[in-house]
Amino acid sequence: MKWLVLLHVLSSIIGIGPTYFIHVLYRKRQSVGELKQSLRLSALLDLFPKIGGSIAVISGIALVAMSPIHFLDFWIIGSLLLYVMIQILVFGVITPKQMRLRDLLEETSLKDQEMLSEPLQLQVASINRMLLLIALLGILLFVLMFMKPVM
């Protein structure tokens, strides 16, 4: 059971970790070339939440199944709902916005060293806001995990 707890905690930290700083890649004031590099880095960093988050959910469900805790406890339901909300935002909102941003970058006549145009800046700012929201939801998820014994 201790190994499963360790796996759960580490996969949560490693999986959600990039969520807290990935928004730095989506700055309005950067060049086209920098944004292209940011999109490549973002794609690599997205692997951590996908893999780590999945392992965290599976190990968390296994921990609950093996313990006297009930699946209907508030913090478990709240945690699962937050996780689902985060996934919906990532795959339903951010991923399509990133695809649109990539399309806009391909269509732009701006050179790599030129600063982003207004439409590109607006798209980047929109993604950044969603990433900040996801980071806040991730913090709330950790709070629920930490506070569970007293709820």
Tab-separated table of C-alpha atoms in Angstrom:
chain	number	residue	atom	x	y	z
A	1	MET	CA	0.000	0.000	0.000
A	2	LYS	CA	2.893	2.402	0.774
A	3	TRP	CA	4.277	1.899	-2.728
A	4	LEU	CA	0.904	2.695	-4.220
A	5	VAL	CA	0.679	5.883	-2.147
A	6	LEU	CA	4.179	6.844	-3.287
A	7	LEU	CA	3.259	6.159	-6.913
A	8	HIS	CA	0.083	8.219	-6.510
A	9	VAL	CA	1.832	11.214	-4.940
A	10	LEU	CA	4.794	11.222	-7.336
A	11	SER	CA	2.648	10.792	-10.432
A	12	SER	CA	0.418	13.628	-9.220
A	13	ILE	CA	3.329	15.987	-8.644
A	14	ILE	CA	5.187	15.070	-11.828
A	15	GLY	CA	2.002	14.927	-13.873
A	16	ILE	CA	0.537	18.217	-12.746
A	17	GLY	CA	3.866	20.033	-12.310
A	18	PRO	CA	4.112	21.525	-15.817
A	19	THR	CA	0.587	22.882	-15.399
A	20	TYR	CA	1.909	25.535	-13.024
A	21	PHE	CA	4.429	27.077	-15.397
A	22	ILE	CA	3.381	26.164	-18.944
A	23	HIS	CA	1.435	29.426	-19.218
A	24	VAL	CA	4.810	31.223	-19.273
A	25	LEU	CA	5.260	29.873	-22.791
A	26	TYR	CA	2.153	31.743	-23.935
A	27	ARG	CA	3.273	35.362	-23.637
A	28	LYS	CA	1.723	38.014	-25.830
A	29	ARG	CA	5.020	39.876	-26.162
A	30	GLN	CA	7.191	37.445	-28.065
A	31	SER	CA	8.354	36.962	-31.618
A	32	VAL	CA	6.799	34.553	-34.093
A	33	GLY	CA	9.880	32.319	-33.817
A	34	GLU	CA	9.666	32.293	-30.019
A	35	LEU	CA	5.991	31.344	-30.186
A	36	LYS	CA	6.761	28.488	-32.582
A	37	GLN	CA	9.366	27.215	-30.101
A	38	SER	CA	6.886	27.677	-27.235
A	39	LEU	CA	4.333	25.539	-29.068
A	40	ARG	CA	6.922	22.782	-29.563
A	41	LEU	CA	7.883	22.901	-25.868
A	42	SER	CA	4.239	22.934	-24.852
A	43	ALA	CA	3.586	19.781	-26.868
A	44	LEU	CA	6.439	18.025	-25.057
A	45	LEU	CA	5.326	19.237	-21.632
A	46	ASP	CA	1.759	18.079	-22.323
A	47	LEU	CA	2.997	14.491	-22.073
A	48	PHE	CA	3.590	14.864	-18.323
A	49	PRO	CA	-0.022	15.637	-17.357
A	50	LYS	CA	-1.377	13.062	-19.785
A	51	ILE	CA	0.769	10.220	-18.462
A	52	GLY	CA	1.215	11.324	-14.853
A	53	GLY	CA	-2.389	12.408	-14.468
A	54	SER	CA	-3.645	9.080	-15.783
A	55	ILE	CA	-1.381	7.146	-13.421
A	56	ALA	CA	-2.500	9.372	-10.526
A	57	VAL	CA	-6.179	8.710	-11.224
A	58	ILE	CA	-5.699	4.955	-11.608
A	59	SER	CA	-3.546	4.694	-8.483
A	60	GLY	CA	-5.976	6.931	-6.565
A	61	ILE	CA	-8.926	4.733	-7.479
A	62	ALA	CA	-6.905	1.668	-6.458
A	63	LEU	CA	-6.052	3.317	-3.119
A	64	VAL	CA	-9.696	4.079	-2.409
A	65	ALA	CA	-10.743	0.556	-3.413
A	66	MET	CA	-8.151	-0.932	-1.039
A	67	SER	CA	-8.973	1.307	1.931
A	68	PRO	CA	-11.961	1.907	4.210
A	69	ILE	CA	-12.586	5.224	2.434
A	70	HIS	CA	-15.810	5.428	0.424
A	71	PHE	CA	-16.048	6.565	-3.178
A	72	LEU	CA	-18.887	8.873	-2.152
A	73	ASP	CA	-16.755	10.961	0.228
A	74	PHE	CA	-16.868	14.653	-0.679
A	75	TRP	CA	-13.151	15.031	-1.342
A	76	ILE	CA	-13.058	12.033	-3.691
A	77	ILE	CA	-16.053	13.183	-5.705
A	78	GLY	CA	-14.689	16.749	-5.708
A	79	SER	CA	-11.248	15.565	-6.788
A	80	LEU	CA	-12.591	13.436	-9.617
A	81	LEU	CA	-14.855	16.269	-10.801
A	82	LEU	CA	-11.932	18.712	-10.767
A	83	TYR	CA	-9.798	16.255	-12.704
A	84	VAL	CA	-12.576	15.787	-15.287
A	85	MET	CA	-13.024	19.580	-15.548
A	86	ILE	CA	-9.300	20.006	-16.145
A	87	GLN	CA	-9.346	17.319	-18.843
A	88	ILE	CA	-12.356	18.913	-20.546
A	89	LEU	CA	-10.618	22.297	-20.542
A	90	VAL	CA	-7.377	20.844	-21.877
A	91	PHE	CA	-8.824	18.650	-24.623
A	92	GLY	CA	-12.021	20.580	-25.372
A	93	VAL	CA	-10.800	24.163	-25.146
A	94	ILE	CA	-7.011	24.536	-25.109
A	95	THR	CA	-6.104	21.902	-27.699
A	96	PRO	CA	-8.458	23.377	-30.343
A	97	LYS	CA	-7.155	26.885	-29.540
A	98	GLN	CA	-3.577	25.660	-29.938
A	99	MET	CA	-4.485	24.121	-33.293
A	100	ARG	CA	-6.027	27.436	-34.402
A	101	LEU	CA	-2.900	29.239	-33.231
A	102	ARG	CA	-0.705	26.882	-35.254
A	103	ASP	CA	-2.900	27.515	-38.304
A	104	LEU	CA	-2.632	31.289	-37.791
A	105	LEU	CA	1.149	30.974	-37.518
A	106	GLU	CA	1.298	29.047	-40.795
A	107	GLU	CA	-0.865	31.652	-42.530
A	108	THR	CA	1.031	34.683	-41.251
A	109	SER	CA	3.416	36.549	-43.472
A	110	LEU	CA	5.452	37.633	-40.425
A	111	LYS	CA	9.055	36.497	-40.197
A	112	ASP	CA	10.285	34.538	-37.170
A	113	GLN	CA	12.062	37.553	-35.677
A	114	GLU	CA	8.996	39.833	-35.933
A	115	MET	CA	6.695	40.401	-32.963
A	116	LEU	CA	3.262	38.776	-32.885
A	117	SER	CA	0.398	40.499	-34.666
A	118	GLU	CA	-2.749	41.528	-32.779
A	119	PRO	CA	-4.780	38.423	-33.791
A	120	LEU	CA	-1.928	36.153	-32.688
A	121	GLN	CA	-1.580	38.057	-29.401
A	122	LEU	CA	-5.302	37.657	-28.729
A	123	GLN	CA	-5.145	33.920	-29.377
A	124	VAL	CA	-2.075	33.549	-27.137
A	125	ALA	CA	-3.741	35.578	-24.355
A	126	SER	CA	-6.848	33.396	-24.568
A	127	ILE	CA	-4.773	30.218	-24.187
A	128	ASN	CA	-2.815	31.777	-21.341
A	129	ARG	CA	-6.013	32.591	-19.394
A	130	MET	CA	-7.232	29.017	-19.757
A	131	LEU	CA	-3.875	27.652	-18.614
A	132	LEU	CA	-3.992	29.883	-15.537
A	133	LEU	CA	-7.500	28.609	-14.769
A	134	ILE	CA	-6.272	25.029	-15.065
A	135	ALA	CA	-3.379	25.815	-12.717
A	136	LEU	CA	-5.860	27.171	-10.151
A	137	LEU	CA	-8.031	24.072	-10.507
A	138	GLY	CA	-4.892	21.947	-10.017
A	139	ILE	CA	-4.111	23.817	-6.802
A	140	LEU	CA	-7.657	23.217	-5.609
A	141	LEU	CA	-7.238	19.532	-6.459
A	142	PHE	CA	-4.114	19.345	-4.295
A	143	VAL	CA	-5.927	21.173	-1.483
A	144	LEU	CA	-8.693	18.558	-1.559
A	145	MET	CA	-6.097	15.777	-1.448
A	146	PHE	CA	-4.276	17.388	1.445
A	147	MET	CA	-7.368	18.311	3.462
A	148	LYS	CA	-9.132	14.964	3.055
A	149	PRO	CA	-8.502	13.671	6.591
A	150	VAL	CA	-10.389	16.579	8.177
A	151	MET	CA	-13.318	16.760	5.766
